[in-house]
C-alpha positions in Angstrom: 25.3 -152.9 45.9 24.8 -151.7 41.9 22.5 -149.3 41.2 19.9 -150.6 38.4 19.5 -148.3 35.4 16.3 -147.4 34.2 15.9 -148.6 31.3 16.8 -146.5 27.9 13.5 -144.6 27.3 12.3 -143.3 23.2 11.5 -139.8 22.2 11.1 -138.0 19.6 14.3 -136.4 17.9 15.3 -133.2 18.5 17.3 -130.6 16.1 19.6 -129.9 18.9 20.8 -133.4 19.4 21.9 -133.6 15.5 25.4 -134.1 16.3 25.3 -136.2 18.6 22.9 -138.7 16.4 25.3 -138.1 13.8 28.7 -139.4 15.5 27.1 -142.0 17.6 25.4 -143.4 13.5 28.7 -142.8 12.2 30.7 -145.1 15.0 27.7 -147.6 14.8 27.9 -147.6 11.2 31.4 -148.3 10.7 31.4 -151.1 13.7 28.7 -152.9 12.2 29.5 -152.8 8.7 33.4 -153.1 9.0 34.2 -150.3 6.9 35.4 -146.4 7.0 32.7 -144.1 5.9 34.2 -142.0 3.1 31.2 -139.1 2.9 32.6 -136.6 5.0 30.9 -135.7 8.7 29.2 -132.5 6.9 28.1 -134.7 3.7 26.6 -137.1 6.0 24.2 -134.6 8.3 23.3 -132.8 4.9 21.8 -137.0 4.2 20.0 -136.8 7.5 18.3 -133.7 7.1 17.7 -133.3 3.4 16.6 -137.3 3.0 16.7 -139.0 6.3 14.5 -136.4 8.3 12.2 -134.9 6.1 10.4 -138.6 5.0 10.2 -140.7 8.4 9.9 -140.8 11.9 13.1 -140.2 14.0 13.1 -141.7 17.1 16.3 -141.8 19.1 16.7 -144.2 22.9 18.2 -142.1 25.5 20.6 -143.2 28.7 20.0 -140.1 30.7 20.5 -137.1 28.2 22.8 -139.6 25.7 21.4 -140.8 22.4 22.1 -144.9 22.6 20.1 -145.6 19.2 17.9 -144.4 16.7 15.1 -145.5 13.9 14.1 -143.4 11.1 11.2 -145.2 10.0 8.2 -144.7 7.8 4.6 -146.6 8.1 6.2 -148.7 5.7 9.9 -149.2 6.0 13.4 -148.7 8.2 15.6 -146.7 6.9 18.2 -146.6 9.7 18.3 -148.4 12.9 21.7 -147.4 14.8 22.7 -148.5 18.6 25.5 -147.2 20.0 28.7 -148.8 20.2 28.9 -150.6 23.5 25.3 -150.3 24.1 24.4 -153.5 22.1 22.0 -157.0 23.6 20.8 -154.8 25.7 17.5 -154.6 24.0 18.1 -151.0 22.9 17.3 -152.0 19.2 14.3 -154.2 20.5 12.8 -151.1 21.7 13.5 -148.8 18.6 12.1 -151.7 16.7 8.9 -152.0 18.6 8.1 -148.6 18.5 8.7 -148.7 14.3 6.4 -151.6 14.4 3.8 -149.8 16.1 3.8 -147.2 14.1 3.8 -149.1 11.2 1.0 -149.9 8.8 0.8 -153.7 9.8 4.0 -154.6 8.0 8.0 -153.3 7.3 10.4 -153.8 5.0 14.5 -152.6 5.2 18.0 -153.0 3.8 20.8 -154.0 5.9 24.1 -155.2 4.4 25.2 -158.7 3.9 28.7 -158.4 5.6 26.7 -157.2 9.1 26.2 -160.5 10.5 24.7 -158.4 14.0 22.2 -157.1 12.1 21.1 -160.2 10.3 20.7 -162.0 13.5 18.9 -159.1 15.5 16.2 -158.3 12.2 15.7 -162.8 12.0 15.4 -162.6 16.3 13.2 -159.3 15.9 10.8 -161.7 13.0 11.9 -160.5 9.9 12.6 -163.1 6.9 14.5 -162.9 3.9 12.4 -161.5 1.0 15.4 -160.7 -1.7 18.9 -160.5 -1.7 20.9 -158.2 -3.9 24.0 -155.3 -4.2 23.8 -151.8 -3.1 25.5 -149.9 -5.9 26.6 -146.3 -4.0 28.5 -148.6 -1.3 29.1 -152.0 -3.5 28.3 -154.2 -1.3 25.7 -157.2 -1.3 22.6 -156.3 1.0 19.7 -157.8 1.6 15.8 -157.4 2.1 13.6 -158.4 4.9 10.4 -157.9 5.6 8.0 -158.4 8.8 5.8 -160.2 9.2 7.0 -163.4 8.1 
């Protein structure tokens, strides 16, 4: 007989699980977009704590002591939402998303790129609509806008 899981649970980020966060957003990243980061490991954690960290929430889902996902939000916006590879429909980015809703001011906005056809269908399922499409010039590559609610 399987043991059941308990379910991924949220906390707050912690400095010491840094890189961790940072491979497992890396890995997710690349998956879900199709494409090799070129900013180097280092180049990346110095965007997480001189940008990422210092202007929303961090939140990160946790397996036992593994990071499975993570949301820097604001009251206002997501700037990242990351599941691990492997760990996707299994409501891991439901629960990261909840938790920025209810923090939230009443309403979000965020950027995901066109090409991450996950993405687009989680943020539609999760009750985001298109508000504007355009092109993200530091990666060139089209991304859209949503917002929620619709």
């Amino acid at each position: 007989m399987a043991v059941p899981h308990a379910p991924p649970s949220v906390a707050a980020f912690q400095p010491r699980q840094l890189d961790e966060l940072i491979a497992m957003w890396r890995a997710s990243f690349e998956a879900g977009v199709g494409i090799v980061d070129p900013h180097s490991v280092a180049e990346q954690r110095q965007y997480f704590l001189s940008t990422v960290l210092p202007h929303h929430e961090v939140r990160v889902a946790l397996a036992g002591d593994q990071i499975v996902g993570f949301v820097a939000a604001s009251a206002e916006s997501v700037a990242q939402l990351h599941v691990r590879v492997g760990w996707h429909r299994q409501g891991i980015g439901t629960l990261l998303l909840d938790s920025a809703k209810q923090r939230s001011c009443g309403s979000l906005w965020l950027y995901t790129f066109a090409r991450n056809q996950g993405a687009r269908a989680f943020y539609v399922r999760s009750g985001f609509v298109i508000e504007a499409e355009g092109f993200e010039p530091t990666w060139q590559l089209a991304d859209i806008k949503y917002r929620w609610p619709a």
